[in-house]
PDB file of C-alpha atoms and ligand atoms in Angstrom:
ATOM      1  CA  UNK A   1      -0.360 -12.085 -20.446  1.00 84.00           C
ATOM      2  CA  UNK A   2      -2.214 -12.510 -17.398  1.00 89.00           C
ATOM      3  CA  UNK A   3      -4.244 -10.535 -15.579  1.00 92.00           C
ATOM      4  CA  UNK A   4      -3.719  -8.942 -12.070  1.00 97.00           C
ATOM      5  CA  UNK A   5      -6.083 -10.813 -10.161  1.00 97.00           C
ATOM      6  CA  UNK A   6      -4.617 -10.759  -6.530  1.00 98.00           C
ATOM      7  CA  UNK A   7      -3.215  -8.218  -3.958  1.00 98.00           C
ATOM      8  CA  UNK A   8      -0.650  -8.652  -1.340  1.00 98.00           C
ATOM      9  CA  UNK A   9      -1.290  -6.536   1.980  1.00 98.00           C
ATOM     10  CA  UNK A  10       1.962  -6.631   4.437  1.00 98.00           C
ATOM     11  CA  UNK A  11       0.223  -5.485   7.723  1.00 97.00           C
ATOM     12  CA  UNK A  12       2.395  -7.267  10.708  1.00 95.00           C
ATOM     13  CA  UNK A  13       4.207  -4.101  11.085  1.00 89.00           C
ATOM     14  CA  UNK A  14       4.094  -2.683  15.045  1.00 86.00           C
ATOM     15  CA  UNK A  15       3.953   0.732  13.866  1.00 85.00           C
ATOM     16  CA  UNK A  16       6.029   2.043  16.642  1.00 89.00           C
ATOM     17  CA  UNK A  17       6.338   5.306  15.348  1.00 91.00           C
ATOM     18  CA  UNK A  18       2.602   6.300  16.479  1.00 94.00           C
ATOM     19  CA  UNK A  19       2.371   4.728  19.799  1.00 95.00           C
ATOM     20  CA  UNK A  20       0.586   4.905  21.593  1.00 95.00           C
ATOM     21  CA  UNK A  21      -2.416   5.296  19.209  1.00 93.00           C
ATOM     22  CA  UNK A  22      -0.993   2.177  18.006  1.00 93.00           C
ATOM     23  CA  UNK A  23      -0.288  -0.116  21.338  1.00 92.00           C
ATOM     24  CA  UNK A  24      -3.979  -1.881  20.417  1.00 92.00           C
ATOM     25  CA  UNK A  25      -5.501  -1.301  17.158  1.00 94.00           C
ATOM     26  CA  UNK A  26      -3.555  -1.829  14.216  1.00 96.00           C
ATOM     27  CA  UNK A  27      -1.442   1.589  12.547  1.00 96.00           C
ATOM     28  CA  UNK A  28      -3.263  -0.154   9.393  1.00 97.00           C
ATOM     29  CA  UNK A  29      -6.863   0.904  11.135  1.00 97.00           C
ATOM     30  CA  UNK A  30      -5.679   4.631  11.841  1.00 97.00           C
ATOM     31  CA  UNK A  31      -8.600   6.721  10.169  1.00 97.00           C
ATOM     32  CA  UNK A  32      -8.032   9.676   7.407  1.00 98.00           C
ATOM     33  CA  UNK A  33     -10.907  11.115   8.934  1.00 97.00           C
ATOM     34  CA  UNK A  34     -13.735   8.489   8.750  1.00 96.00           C
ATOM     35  CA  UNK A  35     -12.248   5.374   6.171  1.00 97.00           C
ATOM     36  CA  UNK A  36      -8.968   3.640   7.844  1.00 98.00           C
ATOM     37  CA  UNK A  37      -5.974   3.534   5.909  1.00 98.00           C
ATOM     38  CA  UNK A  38      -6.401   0.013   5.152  1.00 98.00           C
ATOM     39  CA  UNK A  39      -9.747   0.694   3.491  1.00 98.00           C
ATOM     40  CA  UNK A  40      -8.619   2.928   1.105  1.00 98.00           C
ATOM     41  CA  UNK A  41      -5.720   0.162   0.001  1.00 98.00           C
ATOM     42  CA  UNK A  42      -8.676  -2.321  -0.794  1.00 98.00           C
ATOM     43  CA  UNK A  43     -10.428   0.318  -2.372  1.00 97.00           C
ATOM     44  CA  UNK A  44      -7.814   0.799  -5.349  1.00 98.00           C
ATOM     45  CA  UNK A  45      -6.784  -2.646  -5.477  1.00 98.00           C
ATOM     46  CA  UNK A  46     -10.797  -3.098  -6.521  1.00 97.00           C
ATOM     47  CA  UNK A  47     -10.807  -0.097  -8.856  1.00 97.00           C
ATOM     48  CA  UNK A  48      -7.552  -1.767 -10.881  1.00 98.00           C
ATOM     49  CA  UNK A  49      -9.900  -5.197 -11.131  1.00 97.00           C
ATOM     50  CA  UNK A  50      -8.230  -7.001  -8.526  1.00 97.00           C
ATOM     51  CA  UNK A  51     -10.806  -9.658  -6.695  1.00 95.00           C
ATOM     52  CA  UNK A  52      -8.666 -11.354  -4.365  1.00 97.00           C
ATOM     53  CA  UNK A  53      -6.994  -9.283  -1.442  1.00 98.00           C
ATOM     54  CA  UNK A  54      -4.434 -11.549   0.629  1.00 98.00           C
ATOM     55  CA  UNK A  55      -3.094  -9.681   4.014  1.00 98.00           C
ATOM     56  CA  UNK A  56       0.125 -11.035   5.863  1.00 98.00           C
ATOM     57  CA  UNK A  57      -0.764 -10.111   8.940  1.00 97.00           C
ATOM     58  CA  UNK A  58       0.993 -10.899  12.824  1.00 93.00           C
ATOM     59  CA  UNK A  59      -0.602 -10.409  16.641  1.00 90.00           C
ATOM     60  CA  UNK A  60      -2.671  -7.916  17.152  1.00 89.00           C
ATOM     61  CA  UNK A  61      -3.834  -7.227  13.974  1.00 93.00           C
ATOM     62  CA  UNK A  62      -7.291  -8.875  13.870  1.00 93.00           C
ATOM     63  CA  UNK A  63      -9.485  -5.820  13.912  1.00 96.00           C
ATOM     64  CA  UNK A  64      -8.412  -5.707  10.415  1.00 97.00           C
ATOM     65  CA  UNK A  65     -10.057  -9.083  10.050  1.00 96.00           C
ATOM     66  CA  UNK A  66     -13.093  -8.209  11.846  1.00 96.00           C
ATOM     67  CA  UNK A  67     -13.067  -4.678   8.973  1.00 97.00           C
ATOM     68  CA  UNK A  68     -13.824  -6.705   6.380  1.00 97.00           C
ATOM     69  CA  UNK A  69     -15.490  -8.935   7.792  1.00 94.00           C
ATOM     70  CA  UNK A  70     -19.864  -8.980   8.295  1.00 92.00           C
ATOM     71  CA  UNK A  71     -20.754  -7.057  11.950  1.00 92.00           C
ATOM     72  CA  UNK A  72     -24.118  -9.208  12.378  1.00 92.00           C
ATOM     73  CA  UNK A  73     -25.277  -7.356  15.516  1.00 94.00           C
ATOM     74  CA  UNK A  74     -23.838  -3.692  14.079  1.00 94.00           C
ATOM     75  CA  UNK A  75     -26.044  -4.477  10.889  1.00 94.00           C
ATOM     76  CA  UNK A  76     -29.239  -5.918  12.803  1.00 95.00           C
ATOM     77  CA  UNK A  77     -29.322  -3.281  14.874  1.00 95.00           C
ATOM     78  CA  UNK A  78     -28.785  -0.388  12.341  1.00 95.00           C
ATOM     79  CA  UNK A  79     -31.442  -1.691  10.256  1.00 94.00           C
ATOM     80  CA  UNK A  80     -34.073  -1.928  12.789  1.00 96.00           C
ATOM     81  CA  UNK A  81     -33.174   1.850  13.220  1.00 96.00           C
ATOM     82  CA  UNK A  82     -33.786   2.099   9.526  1.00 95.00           C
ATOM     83  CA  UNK A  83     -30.361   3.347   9.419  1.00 95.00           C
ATOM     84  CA  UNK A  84     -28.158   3.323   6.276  1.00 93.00           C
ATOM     85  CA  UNK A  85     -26.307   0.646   5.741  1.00 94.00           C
ATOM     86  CA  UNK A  86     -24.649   0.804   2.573  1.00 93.00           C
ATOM     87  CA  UNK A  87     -21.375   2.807   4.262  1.00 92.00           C
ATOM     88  CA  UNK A  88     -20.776  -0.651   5.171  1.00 94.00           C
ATOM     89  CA  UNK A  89     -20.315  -1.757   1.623  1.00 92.00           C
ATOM     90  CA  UNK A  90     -17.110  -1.348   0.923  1.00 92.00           C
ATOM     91  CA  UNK A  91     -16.062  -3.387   4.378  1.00 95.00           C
ATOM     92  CA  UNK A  92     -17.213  -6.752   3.070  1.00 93.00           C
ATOM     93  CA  UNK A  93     -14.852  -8.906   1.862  1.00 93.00           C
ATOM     94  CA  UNK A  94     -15.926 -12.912   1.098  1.00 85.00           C
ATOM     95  CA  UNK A  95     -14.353 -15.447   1.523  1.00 84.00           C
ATOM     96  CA  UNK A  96     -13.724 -15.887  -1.748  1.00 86.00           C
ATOM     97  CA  UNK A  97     -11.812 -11.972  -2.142  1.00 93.00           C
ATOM     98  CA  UNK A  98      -9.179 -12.463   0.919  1.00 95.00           C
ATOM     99  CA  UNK A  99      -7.340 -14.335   2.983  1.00 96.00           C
ATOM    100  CA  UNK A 100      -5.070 -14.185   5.817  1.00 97.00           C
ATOM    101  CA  UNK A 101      -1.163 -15.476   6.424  1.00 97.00           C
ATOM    102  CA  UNK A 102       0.769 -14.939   9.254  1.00 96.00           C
ATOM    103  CA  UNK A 103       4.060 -13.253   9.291  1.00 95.00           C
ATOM    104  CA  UNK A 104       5.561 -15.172  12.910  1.00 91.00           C
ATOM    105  CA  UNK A 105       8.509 -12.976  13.149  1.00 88.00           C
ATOM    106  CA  UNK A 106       9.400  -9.021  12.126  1.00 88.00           C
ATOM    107  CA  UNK A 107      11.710 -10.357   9.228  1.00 92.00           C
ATOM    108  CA  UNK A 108      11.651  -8.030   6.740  1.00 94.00           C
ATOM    109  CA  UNK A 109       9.071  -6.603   3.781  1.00 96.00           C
ATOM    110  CA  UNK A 110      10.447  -9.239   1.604  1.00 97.00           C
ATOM    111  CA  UNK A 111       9.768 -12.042   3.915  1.00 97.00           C
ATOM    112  CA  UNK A 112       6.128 -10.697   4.631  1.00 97.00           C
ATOM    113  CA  UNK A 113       5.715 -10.948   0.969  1.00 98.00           C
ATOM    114  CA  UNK A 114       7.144 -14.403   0.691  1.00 98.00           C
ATOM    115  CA  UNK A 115       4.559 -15.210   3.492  1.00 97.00           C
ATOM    116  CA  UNK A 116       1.999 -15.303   1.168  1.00 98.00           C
ATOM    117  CA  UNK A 117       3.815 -17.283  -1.408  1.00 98.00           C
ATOM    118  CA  UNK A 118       1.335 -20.295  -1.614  1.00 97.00           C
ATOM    119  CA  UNK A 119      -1.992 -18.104  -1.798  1.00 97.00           C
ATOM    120  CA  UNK A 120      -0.408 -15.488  -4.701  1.00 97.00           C
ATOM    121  CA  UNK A 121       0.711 -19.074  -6.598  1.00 97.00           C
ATOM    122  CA  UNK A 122       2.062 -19.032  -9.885  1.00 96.00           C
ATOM    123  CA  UNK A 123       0.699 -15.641 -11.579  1.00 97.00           C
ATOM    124  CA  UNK A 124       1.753 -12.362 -11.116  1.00 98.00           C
ATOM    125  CA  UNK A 125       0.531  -9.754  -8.265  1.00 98.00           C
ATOM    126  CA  UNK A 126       0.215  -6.945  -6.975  1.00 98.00           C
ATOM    127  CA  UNK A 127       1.754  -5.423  -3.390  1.00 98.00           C
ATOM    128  CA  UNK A 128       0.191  -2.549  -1.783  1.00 98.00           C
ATOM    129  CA  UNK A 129       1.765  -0.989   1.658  1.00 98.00           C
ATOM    130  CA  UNK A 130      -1.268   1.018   3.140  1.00 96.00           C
ATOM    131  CA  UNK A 131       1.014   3.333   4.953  1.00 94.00           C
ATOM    132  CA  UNK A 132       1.825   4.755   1.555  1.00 97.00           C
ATOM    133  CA  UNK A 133      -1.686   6.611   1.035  1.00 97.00           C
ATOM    134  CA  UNK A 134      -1.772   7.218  -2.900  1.00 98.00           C
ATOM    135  CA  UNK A 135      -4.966   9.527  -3.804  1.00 97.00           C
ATOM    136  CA  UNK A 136      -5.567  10.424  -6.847  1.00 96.00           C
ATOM    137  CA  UNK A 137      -8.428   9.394  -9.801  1.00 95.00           C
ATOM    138  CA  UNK A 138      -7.851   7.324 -11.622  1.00 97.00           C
ATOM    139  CA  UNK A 139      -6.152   5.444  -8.533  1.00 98.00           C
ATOM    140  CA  UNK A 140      -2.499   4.411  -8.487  1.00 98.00           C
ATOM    141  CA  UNK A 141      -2.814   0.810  -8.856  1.00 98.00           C
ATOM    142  CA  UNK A 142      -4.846   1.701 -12.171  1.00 98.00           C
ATOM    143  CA  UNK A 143      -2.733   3.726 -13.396  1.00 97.00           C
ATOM    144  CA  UNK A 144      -0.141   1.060 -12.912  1.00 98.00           C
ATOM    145  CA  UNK A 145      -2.574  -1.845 -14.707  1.00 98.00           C
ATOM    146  CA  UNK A 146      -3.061   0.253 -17.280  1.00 97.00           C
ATOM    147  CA  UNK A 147       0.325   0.639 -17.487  1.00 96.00           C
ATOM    148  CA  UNK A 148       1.434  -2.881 -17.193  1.00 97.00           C
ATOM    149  CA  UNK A 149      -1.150  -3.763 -20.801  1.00 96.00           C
ATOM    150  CA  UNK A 150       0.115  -0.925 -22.628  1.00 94.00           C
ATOM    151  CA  UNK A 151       4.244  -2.279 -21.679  1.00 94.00           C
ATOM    152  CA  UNK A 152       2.930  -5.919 -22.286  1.00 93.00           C
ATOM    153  CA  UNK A 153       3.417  -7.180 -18.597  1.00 91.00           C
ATOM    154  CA  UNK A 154       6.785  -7.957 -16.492  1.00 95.00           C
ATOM    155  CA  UNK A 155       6.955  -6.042 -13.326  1.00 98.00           C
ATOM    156  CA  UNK A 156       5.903  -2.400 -12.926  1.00 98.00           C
ATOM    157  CA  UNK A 157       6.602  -0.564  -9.998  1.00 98.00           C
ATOM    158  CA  UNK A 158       5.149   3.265  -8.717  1.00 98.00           C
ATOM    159  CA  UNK A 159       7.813   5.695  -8.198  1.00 97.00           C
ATOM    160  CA  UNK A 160       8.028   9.527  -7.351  1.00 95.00           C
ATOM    161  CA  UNK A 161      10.633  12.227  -7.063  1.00 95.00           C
ATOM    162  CA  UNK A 162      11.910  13.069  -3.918  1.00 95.00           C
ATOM    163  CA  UNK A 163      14.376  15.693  -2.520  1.00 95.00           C
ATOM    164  CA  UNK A 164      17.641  14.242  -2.018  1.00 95.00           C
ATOM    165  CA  UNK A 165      18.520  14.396   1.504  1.00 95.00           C
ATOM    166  CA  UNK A 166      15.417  12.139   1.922  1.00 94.00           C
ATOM    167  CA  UNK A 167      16.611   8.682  -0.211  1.00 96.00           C
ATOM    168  CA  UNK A 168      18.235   7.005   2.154  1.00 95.00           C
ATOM    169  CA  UNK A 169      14.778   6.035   3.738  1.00 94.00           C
ATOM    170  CA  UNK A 170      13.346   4.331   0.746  1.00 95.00           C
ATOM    171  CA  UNK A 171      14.191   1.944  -2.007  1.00 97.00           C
ATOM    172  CA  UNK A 172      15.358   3.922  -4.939  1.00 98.00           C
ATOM    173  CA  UNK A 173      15.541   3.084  -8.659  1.00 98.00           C
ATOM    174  CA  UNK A 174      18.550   3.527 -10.761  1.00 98.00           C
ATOM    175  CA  UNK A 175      16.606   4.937 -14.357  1.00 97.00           C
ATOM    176  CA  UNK A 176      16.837   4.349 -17.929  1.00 96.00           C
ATOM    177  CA  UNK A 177      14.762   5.233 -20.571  1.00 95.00           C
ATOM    178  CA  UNK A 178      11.904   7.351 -20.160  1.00 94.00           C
ATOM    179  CA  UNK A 179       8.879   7.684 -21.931  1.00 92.00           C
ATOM    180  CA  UNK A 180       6.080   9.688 -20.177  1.00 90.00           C
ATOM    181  CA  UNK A 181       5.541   8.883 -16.818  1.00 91.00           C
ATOM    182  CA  UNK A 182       7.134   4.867 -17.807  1.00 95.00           C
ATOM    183  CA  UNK A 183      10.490   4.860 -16.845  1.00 96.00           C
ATOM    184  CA  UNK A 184      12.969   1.543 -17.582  1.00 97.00           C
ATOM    185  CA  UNK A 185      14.753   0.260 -14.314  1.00 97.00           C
ATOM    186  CA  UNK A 186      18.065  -0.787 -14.388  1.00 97.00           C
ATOM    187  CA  UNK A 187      18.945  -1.006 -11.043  1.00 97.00           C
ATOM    188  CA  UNK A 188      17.429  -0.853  -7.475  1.00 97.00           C
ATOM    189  CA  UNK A 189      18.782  -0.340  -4.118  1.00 96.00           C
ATOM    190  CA  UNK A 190      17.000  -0.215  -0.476  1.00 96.00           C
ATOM    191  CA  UNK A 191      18.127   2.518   1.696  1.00 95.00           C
ATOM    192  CA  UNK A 192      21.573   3.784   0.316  1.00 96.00           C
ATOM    193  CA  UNK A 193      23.096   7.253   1.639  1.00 95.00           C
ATOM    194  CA  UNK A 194      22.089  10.008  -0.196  1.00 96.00           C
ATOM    195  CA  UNK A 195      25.703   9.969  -1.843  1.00 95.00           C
ATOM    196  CA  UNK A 196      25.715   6.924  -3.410  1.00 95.00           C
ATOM    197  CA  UNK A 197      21.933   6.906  -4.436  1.00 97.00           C
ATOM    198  CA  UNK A 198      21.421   6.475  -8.069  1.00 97.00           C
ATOM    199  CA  UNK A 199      18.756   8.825  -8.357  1.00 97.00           C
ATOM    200  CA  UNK A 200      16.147  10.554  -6.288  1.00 97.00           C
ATOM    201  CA  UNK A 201      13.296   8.212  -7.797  1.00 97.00           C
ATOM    202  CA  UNK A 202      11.943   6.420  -4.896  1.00 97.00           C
ATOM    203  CA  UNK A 203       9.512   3.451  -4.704  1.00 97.00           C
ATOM    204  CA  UNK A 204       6.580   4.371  -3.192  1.00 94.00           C
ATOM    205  CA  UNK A 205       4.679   1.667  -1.926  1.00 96.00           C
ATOM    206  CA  UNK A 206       3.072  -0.255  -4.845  1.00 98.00           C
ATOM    207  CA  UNK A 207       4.477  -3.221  -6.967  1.00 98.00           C
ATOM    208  CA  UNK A 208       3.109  -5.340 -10.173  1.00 98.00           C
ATOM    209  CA  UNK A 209       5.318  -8.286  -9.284  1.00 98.00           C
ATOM    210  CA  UNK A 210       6.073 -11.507 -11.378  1.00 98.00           C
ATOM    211  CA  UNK A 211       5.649 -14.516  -9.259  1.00 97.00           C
ATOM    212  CA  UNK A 212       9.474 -16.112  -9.853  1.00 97.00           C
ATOM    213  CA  UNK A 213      10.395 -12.961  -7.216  1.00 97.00           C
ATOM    214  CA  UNK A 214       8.906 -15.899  -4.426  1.00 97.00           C
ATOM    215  CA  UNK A 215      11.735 -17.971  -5.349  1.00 96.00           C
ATOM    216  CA  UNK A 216      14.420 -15.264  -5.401  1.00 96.00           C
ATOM    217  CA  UNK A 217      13.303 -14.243  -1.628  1.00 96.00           C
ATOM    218  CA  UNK A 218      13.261 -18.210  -0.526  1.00 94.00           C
ATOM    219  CA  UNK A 219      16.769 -17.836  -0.282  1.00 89.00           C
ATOM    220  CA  UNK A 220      15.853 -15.497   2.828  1.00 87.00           C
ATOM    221  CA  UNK A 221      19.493 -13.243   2.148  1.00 85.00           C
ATOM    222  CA  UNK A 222      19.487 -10.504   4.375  1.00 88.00           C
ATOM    223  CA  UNK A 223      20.031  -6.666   3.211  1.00 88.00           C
ATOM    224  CA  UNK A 224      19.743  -3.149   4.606  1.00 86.00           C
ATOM    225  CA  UNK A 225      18.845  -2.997   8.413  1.00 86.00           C
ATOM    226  CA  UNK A 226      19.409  -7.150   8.807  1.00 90.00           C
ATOM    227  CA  UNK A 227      16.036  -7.508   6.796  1.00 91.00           C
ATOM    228  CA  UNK A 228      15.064  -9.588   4.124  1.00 93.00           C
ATOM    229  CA  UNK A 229      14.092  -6.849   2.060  1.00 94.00           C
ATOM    230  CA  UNK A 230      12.199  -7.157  -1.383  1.00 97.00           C
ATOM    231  CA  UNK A 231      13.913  -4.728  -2.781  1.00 97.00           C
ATOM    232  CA  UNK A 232      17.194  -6.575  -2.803  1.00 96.00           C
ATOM    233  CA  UNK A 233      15.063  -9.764  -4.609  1.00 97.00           C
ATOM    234  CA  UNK A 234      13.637  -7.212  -7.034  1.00 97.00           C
ATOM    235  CA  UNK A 235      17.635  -5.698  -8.205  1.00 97.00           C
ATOM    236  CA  UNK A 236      18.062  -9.607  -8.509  1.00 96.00           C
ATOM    237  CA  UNK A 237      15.822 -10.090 -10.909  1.00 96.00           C
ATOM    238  CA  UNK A 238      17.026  -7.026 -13.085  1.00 96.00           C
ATOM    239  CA  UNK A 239      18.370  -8.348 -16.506  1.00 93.00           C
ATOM    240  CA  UNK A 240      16.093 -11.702 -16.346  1.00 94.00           C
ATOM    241  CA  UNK A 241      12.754 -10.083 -16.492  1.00 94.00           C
ATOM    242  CA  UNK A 242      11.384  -6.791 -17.455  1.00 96.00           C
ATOM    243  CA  UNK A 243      11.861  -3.979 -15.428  1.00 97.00           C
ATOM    244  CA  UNK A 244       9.926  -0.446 -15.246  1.00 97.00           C
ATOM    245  CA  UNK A 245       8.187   2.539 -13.023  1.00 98.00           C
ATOM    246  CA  UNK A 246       5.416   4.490 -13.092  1.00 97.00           C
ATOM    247  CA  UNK A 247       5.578   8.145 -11.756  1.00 96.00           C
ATOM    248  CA  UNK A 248       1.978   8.131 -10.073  1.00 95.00           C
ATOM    249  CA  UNK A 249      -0.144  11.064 -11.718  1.00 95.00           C
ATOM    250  CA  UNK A 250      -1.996  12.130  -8.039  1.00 96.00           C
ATOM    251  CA  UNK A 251      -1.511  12.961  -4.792  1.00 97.00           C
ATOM    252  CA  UNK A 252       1.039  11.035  -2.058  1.00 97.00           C
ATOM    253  CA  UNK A 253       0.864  11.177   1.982  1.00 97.00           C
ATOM    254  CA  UNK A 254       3.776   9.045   3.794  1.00 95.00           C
ATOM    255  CA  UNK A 255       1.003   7.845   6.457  1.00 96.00           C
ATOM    256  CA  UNK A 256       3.871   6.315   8.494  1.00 93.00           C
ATOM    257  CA  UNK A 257       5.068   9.900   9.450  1.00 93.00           C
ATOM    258  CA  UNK A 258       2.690  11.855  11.760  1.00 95.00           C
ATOM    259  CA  UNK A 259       2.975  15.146   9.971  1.00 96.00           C
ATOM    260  CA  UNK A 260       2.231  12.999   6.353  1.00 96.00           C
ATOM    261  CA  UNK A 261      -0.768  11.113   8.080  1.00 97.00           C
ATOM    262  CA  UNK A 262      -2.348  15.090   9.351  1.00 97.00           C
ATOM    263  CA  UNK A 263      -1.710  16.083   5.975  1.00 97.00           C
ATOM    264  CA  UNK A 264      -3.858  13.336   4.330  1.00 98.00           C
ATOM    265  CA  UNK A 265      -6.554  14.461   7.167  1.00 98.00           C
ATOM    266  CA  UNK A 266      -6.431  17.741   5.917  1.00 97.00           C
ATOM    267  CA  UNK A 267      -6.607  17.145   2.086  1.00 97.00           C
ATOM    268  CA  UNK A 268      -9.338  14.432   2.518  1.00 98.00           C
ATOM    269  CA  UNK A 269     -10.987  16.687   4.688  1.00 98.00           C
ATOM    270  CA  UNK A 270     -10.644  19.448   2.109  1.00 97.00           C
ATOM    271  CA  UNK A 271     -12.535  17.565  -0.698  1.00 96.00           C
ATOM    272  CA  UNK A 272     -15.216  16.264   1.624  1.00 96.00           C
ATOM    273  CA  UNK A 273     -18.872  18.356   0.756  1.00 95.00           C
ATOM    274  CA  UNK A 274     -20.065  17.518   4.369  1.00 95.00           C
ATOM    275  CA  UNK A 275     -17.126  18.954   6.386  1.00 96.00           C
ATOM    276  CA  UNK A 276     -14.599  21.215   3.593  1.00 97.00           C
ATOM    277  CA  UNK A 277     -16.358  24.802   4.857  1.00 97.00           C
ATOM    278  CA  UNK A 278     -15.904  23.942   8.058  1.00 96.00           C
ATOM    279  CA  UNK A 279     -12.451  22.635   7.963  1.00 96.00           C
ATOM    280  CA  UNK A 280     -11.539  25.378   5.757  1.00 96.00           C
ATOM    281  CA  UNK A 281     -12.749  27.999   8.166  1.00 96.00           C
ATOM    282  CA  UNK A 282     -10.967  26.560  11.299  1.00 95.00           C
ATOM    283  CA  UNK A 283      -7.701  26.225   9.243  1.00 93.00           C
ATOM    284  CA  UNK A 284      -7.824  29.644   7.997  1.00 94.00           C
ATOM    285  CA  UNK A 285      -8.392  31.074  11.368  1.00 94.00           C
ATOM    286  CA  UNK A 286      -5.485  29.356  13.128  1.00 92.00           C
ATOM    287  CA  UNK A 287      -3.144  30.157  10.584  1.00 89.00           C
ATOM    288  CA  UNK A 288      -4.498  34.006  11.256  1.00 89.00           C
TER     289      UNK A 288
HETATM  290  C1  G1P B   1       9.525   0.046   2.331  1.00 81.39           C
HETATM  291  C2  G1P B   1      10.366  -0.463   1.158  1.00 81.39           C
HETATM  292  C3  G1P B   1      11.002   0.712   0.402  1.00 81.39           C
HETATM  293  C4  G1P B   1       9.922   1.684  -0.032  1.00 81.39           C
HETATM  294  C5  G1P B   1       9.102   2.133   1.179  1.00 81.39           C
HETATM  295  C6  G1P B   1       7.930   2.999   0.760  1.00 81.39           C
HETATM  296  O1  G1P B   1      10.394   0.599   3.291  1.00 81.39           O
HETATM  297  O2  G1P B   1      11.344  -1.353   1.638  1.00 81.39           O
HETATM  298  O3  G1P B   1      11.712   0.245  -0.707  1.00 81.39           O
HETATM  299  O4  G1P B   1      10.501   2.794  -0.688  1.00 81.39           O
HETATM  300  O5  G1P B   1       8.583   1.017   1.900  1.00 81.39           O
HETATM  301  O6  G1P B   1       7.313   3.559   1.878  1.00 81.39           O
HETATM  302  P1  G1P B   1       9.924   0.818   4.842  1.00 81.39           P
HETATM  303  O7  G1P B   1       9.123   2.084   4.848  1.00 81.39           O
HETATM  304  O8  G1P B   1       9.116  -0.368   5.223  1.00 81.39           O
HETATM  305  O9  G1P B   1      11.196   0.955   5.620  1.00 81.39           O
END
């Protein structure tokens, strides 16, 4: 079985939805409080072991670049001010650990993954979508690794209950047998109504992935919303390969909704020694 040695990273996204915060820095960048989103992706893929981190990103999008990236004059100048540098570690990646694809046009989470098709090669890898802010110890991608040894490999994704009335805006996962938190999939769909749903199990943003899914999105077929999605290549791949979920033990913030992304603030904020009394404090006296 091998290893998980390689993250996918779909950041083209405009993130429309928190314009106008968004018109020039990447939704990606957006801070929960002083780490962006982004960081804290990176930061579980490297807990789970992975070294290489490959982002498929699209215009606008290369202060993500410049994030992991060295900041020569920030660094000279903070250490001539005998300032601490090492908040800076977790920002550099080498050349070796990433690399960057471009996704041309908005086609779909399934074609940003198939962007990175050549780079991922033939072993199988992980997908993270940083909007999805998963917080919890150990991490969710862990969780999921550890996972993935224990079933003996095939594809793994991280799922979570949701009320009902909410399904229809993620992919959702049609169950079989459960044992703990590992649930069997038998089926996936992106987006149904909430009537035809096959459960309220939802995916929620990260994927162990075999690498034969790059051939089942090649056929670029278009699903829910005109997108290639990669849920749709996933349900194809049902029956030939192994299928099964995780239900993350931890904490989950939808970042891509305001009121999820102020949440996150709040929590992180909560757990932080150099700001919780504060915070705490000010909340308590609002909600007065
Ligand atoms: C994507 C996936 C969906 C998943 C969701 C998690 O949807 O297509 O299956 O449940 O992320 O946030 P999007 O949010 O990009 O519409």
């Amino acid at each position: 079985m091998k290893p998980i040695r390689k993250a996918v990273f779909p950041v083209a996204g405009l993130g429309t939805r928190f314009l106008p915060a968004t018109k020039a820095i990447p939704k990606e960048m957006l801070p929960i409080v002083d780490r962006p989103l982004i960081q804290y992706a990176v930061d579980e893929a490297r807990e789970a072991g992975i070294e290489q981190m490959i982002f498929v990103t699209g215009r606008g999008k290369g202060a993500i670049e410049d994030h992991f990236d060295i900041a020569f004059e920030l660094e000279k100048t903070m250490s001539e001010r005998g300032k601490d540098l090492s908040v800076l570690e977790p920002t550099r990646l080498g050349p070796g650990n990433c690399a960057y694809v471009r996704q041309q046009e908005p086609m779909g989470l399934g074609h940003a993954i198939w962007c990175a098709r050549d780079i991922v090669g033939d072993e199988p890898f992980a997908i993270f979508l940083p909007d999805e802010f998963m917080h919890g110890s150990p991490g969710c991608m862990k969780q999921m690794v550890d996972a993935y040894d224990r079933v003996g490999g095939g594809n793994l994704l991280s799922v979570l209950e949701v009320p009902r009335e909410q399904v229809s805006s993620y992919g959702v996962i049609a169950p079989g047998r459960r044992d703990g938190a590992l649930t069997e999939v038998t089926g996936l769909v992106e987006k149904p109504r909430v009537d035809e749903a096959p459960s309220n199990l939802i995916i929620s943003g990260r994927y162990i992935l075999q690498p034969e899914v790059m051939q089942v999105l090649a056929a670029q077929e278009k699903g829910a919303g005109g997108e290639i999605q990669l849920t749709d290549a996933m349900a194809a791949m049902i029956g030939s390969q192994p299928f099964n979920a995780v239900t993350f033990d931890g904490a989950r913030y939808d970042c891509g909704s305001k009121a999820g992304y102020i949440q996150a603030n709040l929590a992180i904020a909560l757990e932080r020694d150099d700001m919780a009394d504060d915070v705490r404090a000010f909340a308590l006296d609002l909600l007065k």
